[in-house]
């Protein structure tokens, strides 16, 4: 496969996964902000810090303005990471690899593109109809995931698509969890109250799994276990790294040279830190260090992937 095509497929799925994560986080925050019990203590700052590149001083002036924040996250092209820009980039990559994706995948991306570029979206946001904007978009990201899984052939292109998808998913899980830990000051508050963790669990679509799986009252430990190492949770760091390893090995196959062996060793060191971690050993001081190490090493691994397979830095 041409590196140009592999590059387009890799970033197509990364952008669509990013769009899905942004919408789930924004919708969760929007719903939670309607709760009178938590509204006074909630601002949009954590979401803005993850999905915008604006100066902190500006973010502080808008963090309590839901309509302005939704505009910045969803439609404002001055934010290079807004939903509209992300979906536009996904469509550009889908167009570049159109001969290597199914008609159904192209149509799913194209429908999302037209939906997010409707002029009526901003009017709805200004009219306090944020969920009417986000719900159809969330359904389209789910539809894209299903259509891709059902119709794409399981060749090299599929492997590159999933490599991008799970790198993006893993980075999102780390970012969402780290931000929630910052909000509760890494346990200085009563972080063992499940209510403190509901925001994170809903953002990762993991609340239902949590209440069905974990029976003890040690909620802080349980949530960290689910987010980091639960192999049955499709958004856990461990699960995402397992899928990255699988698709990386499928891509490399028997064509193993020294550079690719080094890439596998680099990923193996990262994966081992999660796979063999002792969760009980992570105290309040070690948790932020651990998250930062895994996130930094994953970003470095991503750079090595794009340098090796796509020939750019």
XYZ file of C-alpha atoms in Angstrom:
313
model
C 0.000 0.000 0.000
C 1.231 3.502 -0.858
C 2.283 5.485 2.196
C -0.005 8.318 1.051
C -3.041 6.029 1.197
C -2.009 4.497 4.533
C -1.568 8.015 5.902
C -5.057 9.061 4.784
C -6.702 5.965 6.281
C -4.795 6.362 9.547
C -5.886 9.993 9.965
C -9.419 9.396 8.734
C -10.098 7.152 11.704
C -8.129 9.308 14.127
C -10.217 12.344 13.239
C -13.513 10.445 13.395
C -12.558 8.957 16.771
C -11.631 12.440 17.978
C -14.985 13.782 16.826
C -16.736 10.986 18.715
C -14.775 11.670 21.892
C -15.351 15.412 21.749
C -19.092 14.996 21.265
C -19.436 12.506 24.108
C -17.466 14.725 26.480
C -19.306 17.900 25.460
C -22.722 16.211 25.714
C -21.880 14.760 29.132
C -20.754 18.158 30.390
C -23.814 19.861 28.950
C -26.166 17.391 30.678
C -24.310 17.508 34.001
C -24.282 21.313 33.937
C -28.087 21.213 33.984
C -27.978 19.488 37.384
C -28.568 22.150 40.018
C -26.547 20.195 42.585
C -23.333 20.456 40.576
C -23.943 23.404 38.271
C -22.353 26.004 40.513
C -19.092 24.064 40.734
C -18.872 23.150 37.033
C -17.297 25.191 34.289
C -16.384 24.338 30.715
C -12.675 24.827 31.444
C -11.705 21.098 31.540
C -13.378 20.466 28.173
C -11.894 23.614 26.644
C -8.401 22.721 27.830
C -8.596 19.343 26.080
C -10.186 20.405 22.799
C -9.103 24.006 22.201
C -5.822 25.801 21.754
C -6.961 29.212 23.027
C -5.079 31.181 25.668
C -6.015 30.433 29.268
C -6.925 34.073 29.901
C -9.548 33.952 27.156
C -10.898 30.596 28.313
C -11.435 32.000 31.804
C -13.672 34.729 30.373
C -15.968 32.228 28.643
C -15.814 29.127 30.877
C -19.305 29.780 32.288
C -20.908 30.718 28.966
C -22.339 27.501 27.537
C -23.339 28.935 24.160
C -19.935 30.521 23.505
C -18.128 27.362 24.618
C -20.243 25.114 22.372
C -19.600 27.422 19.444
C -15.839 27.267 20.093
C -15.930 23.477 20.384
C -18.278 22.691 17.506
C -18.312 25.360 14.805
C -15.708 28.079 15.398
C -12.933 27.536 12.824
C -10.574 29.792 14.808
C -10.230 26.749 17.055
C -8.109 24.389 14.971
C -9.503 21.445 16.950
C -13.200 22.290 16.652
C -15.606 19.604 15.473
C -16.225 21.236 12.093
C -12.493 21.376 11.348
C -11.970 17.785 12.518
C -14.778 16.434 10.319
C -13.579 18.506 7.346
C -10.119 16.947 7.739
C -11.640 13.481 8.040
C -13.510 14.038 4.773
C -10.334 15.257 3.033
C -8.565 12.058 4.072
C -11.533 9.929 3.022
C -11.484 11.618 -0.389
C -7.753 10.961 -0.714
C -8.283 7.257 -0.044
C -11.688 6.899 -1.697
C -10.636 3.926 -3.819
C -9.603 2.080 -0.652
C -12.736 2.586 1.430
C -16.246 1.301 0.763
C -18.999 3.447 -0.676
C -20.846 3.177 2.637
C -17.881 4.521 4.607
C -17.532 7.473 2.241
C -21.254 8.230 2.512
C -21.101 8.093 6.334
C -18.243 10.606 6.403
C -19.909 12.794 3.787
C -23.204 12.866 5.701
C -21.364 13.898 8.866
C -19.570 16.618 6.889
C -22.814 18.109 5.559
C -24.495 17.910 8.961
C -21.718 19.713 10.824
C -21.511 22.426 8.150
C -25.196 23.359 8.293
C -25.694 27.040 9.023
C -28.594 26.253 11.352
C -26.277 24.726 13.952
C -25.124 28.079 15.281
C -28.711 29.318 15.530
C -29.637 26.249 17.600
C -26.629 26.749 19.869
C -27.606 30.379 20.430
C -31.181 29.226 21.156
C -30.086 26.982 24.051
C -30.658 23.833 21.993
C -27.222 22.326 22.474
C -28.409 18.727 22.722
C -30.470 19.094 19.539
C -27.177 19.913 17.851
C -25.079 17.187 19.463
C -27.464 14.202 19.457
C -27.658 13.814 15.628
C -23.890 14.246 15.401
C -23.302 11.577 18.046
C -25.605 9.204 16.144
C -23.579 9.816 12.978
C -20.288 8.979 14.691
C -21.841 5.734 15.955
C -23.178 5.037 12.464
C -19.731 5.639 10.978
C -18.162 3.163 13.416
C -20.753 0.503 12.620
C -20.633 0.988 8.853
C -16.833 0.865 8.874
C -16.783 -2.327 10.925
C -19.385 -4.043 8.740
C -18.241 -3.048 5.252
C -14.456 -2.564 5.267
C -12.298 -5.451 4.008
C -9.793 -6.744 6.561
C -6.657 -5.824 4.660
C -3.733 -3.495 5.287
C -5.950 -0.425 4.992
C -8.199 -1.721 7.763
C -5.144 -2.203 9.986
C -3.948 1.362 9.458
C -7.441 2.702 10.145
C -7.590 0.864 13.455
C -4.044 1.784 14.403
C -5.064 5.438 14.154
C -8.379 4.827 15.916
C -6.915 3.176 18.992
C -4.002 5.590 19.348
C -6.534 8.423 19.386
C -8.844 6.558 21.781
C -6.036 5.788 24.206
C -4.873 9.408 24.239
C -8.450 10.556 24.863
C -8.955 8.174 27.780
C -5.730 9.362 29.355
C -6.656 13.015 28.808
C -10.220 12.651 30.145
C -9.097 10.715 33.225
C -6.193 13.024 33.950
C -8.440 16.083 33.700
C -11.007 14.573 36.065
C -8.246 13.739 38.527
C -7.124 17.358 38.369
C -10.675 18.513 39.093
C -10.811 16.419 42.278
C -7.191 17.357 43.094
C -5.956 13.775 42.745
C -7.907 12.585 45.756
C -7.620 15.514 48.137
C -11.405 15.679 48.091
C -13.663 12.706 48.738
C -12.780 11.031 45.462
C -13.989 7.687 46.813
C -17.537 8.920 46.295
C -18.850 7.428 43.030
C -20.602 10.722 42.268
C -17.163 12.275 41.802
C -16.455 9.742 39.062
C -19.797 9.676 37.226
C -18.697 12.514 34.943
C -15.647 10.582 33.752
C -17.532 7.296 33.397
C -20.316 8.865 31.343
C -17.755 10.700 29.176
C -16.172 7.341 28.371
C -19.532 5.545 27.992
C -18.495 3.300 30.863
C -20.939 4.001 33.684
C -23.277 1.083 32.969
C -20.382 -1.357 32.730
C -19.005 0.008 35.993
C -22.137 -0.522 38.088
C -22.585 -4.031 36.637
C -18.957 -5.049 37.146
C -17.677 -3.521 40.381
C -19.366 -4.500 43.632
C -17.103 -3.006 46.304
C -17.342 0.532 47.683
C -13.723 1.388 46.867
C -14.851 3.552 43.971
C -11.568 5.375 43.347
C -9.704 2.095 42.918
C -12.517 0.608 40.825
C -12.699 3.552 38.419
C -8.934 3.649 37.926
C -8.950 -0.103 37.360
C -11.669 0.223 34.724
C -10.086 3.165 32.957
C -6.538 1.816 32.985
C -6.472 -1.984 32.931
C -9.956 -3.510 32.503
C -9.628 -5.701 29.401
C -13.410 -5.835 28.948
C -13.804 -2.062 28.770
C -13.296 -0.990 25.153
C -12.043 2.466 26.139
C -9.552 1.396 28.781
C -5.894 2.178 28.196
C -5.017 -1.522 28.375
C -7.648 -2.540 25.808
C -6.576 0.211 23.394
C -2.912 -0.775 23.707
C -3.819 -4.418 23.052
C -5.522 -3.421 19.809
C -2.614 -1.176 18.809
C -0.219 -4.084 19.328
C -2.432 -6.417 17.289
C -2.760 -4.103 14.288
C 0.870 -3.016 14.411
C 1.984 -6.653 14.200
C -0.504 -7.309 11.385
C 0.938 -4.398 9.390
C 4.522 -5.462 9.925
C 3.806 -9.151 9.349
C 6.911 -11.029 8.274
C 8.571 -7.935 6.850
C 10.604 -7.370 10.004
C 13.737 -5.255 9.667
C 15.812 -3.526 12.346
C 13.804 -0.301 12.218
C 10.507 -2.122 12.605
C 11.915 -4.301 15.373
C 12.904 -1.105 17.186
C 9.363 0.208 16.721
C 7.945 -2.976 18.267
C 10.397 -2.781 21.187
C 9.464 0.844 21.779
C 5.783 -0.039 21.930
C 6.489 -3.106 24.060
C 8.154 -0.973 26.737
C 5.126 1.318 26.800
C 2.610 -1.519 26.895
C 4.502 -3.316 29.683
C 4.116 -0.297 31.969
C 0.351 -0.673 31.763
C 0.063 -4.444 31.427
C 2.200 -5.180 34.494
C 1.382 -2.137 36.588
C 0.544 -2.445 40.293
C -2.514 -0.280 40.708
C -2.253 -0.431 44.508
C 1.169 1.219 44.269
C -0.216 4.371 42.638
C -0.634 6.900 45.422
C -1.774 10.515 45.031
C 1.730 11.639 44.069
C 2.423 8.824 41.612
C -0.896 8.961 39.705
C -0.184 12.215 37.799
C 3.385 11.056 37.095
C 2.148 7.734 35.718
C -0.456 9.368 33.475
C 2.072 11.860 32.128
C 4.626 9.111 31.397
C 2.146 6.946 29.484
C 0.771 9.895 27.531
C 4.253 11.164 26.625
C 5.468 7.735 25.523
C 2.344 7.149 23.452
C 2.817 10.491 21.672
C 6.434 9.539 20.967
C 5.332 6.143 19.649
C 2.813 7.859 17.368
C 5.607 10.050 15.982
C 7.693 6.964 15.241
C 4.743 5.320 13.481
C 4.131 8.258 11.157
C 7.852 8.711 10.501
C 8.305 5.063 9.603
C 5.166 4.312 7.614
C 4.259 7.733 6.177
C 7.738 9.248 5.725
C 7.187 12.516 7.571
C 7.886 13.857 11.043
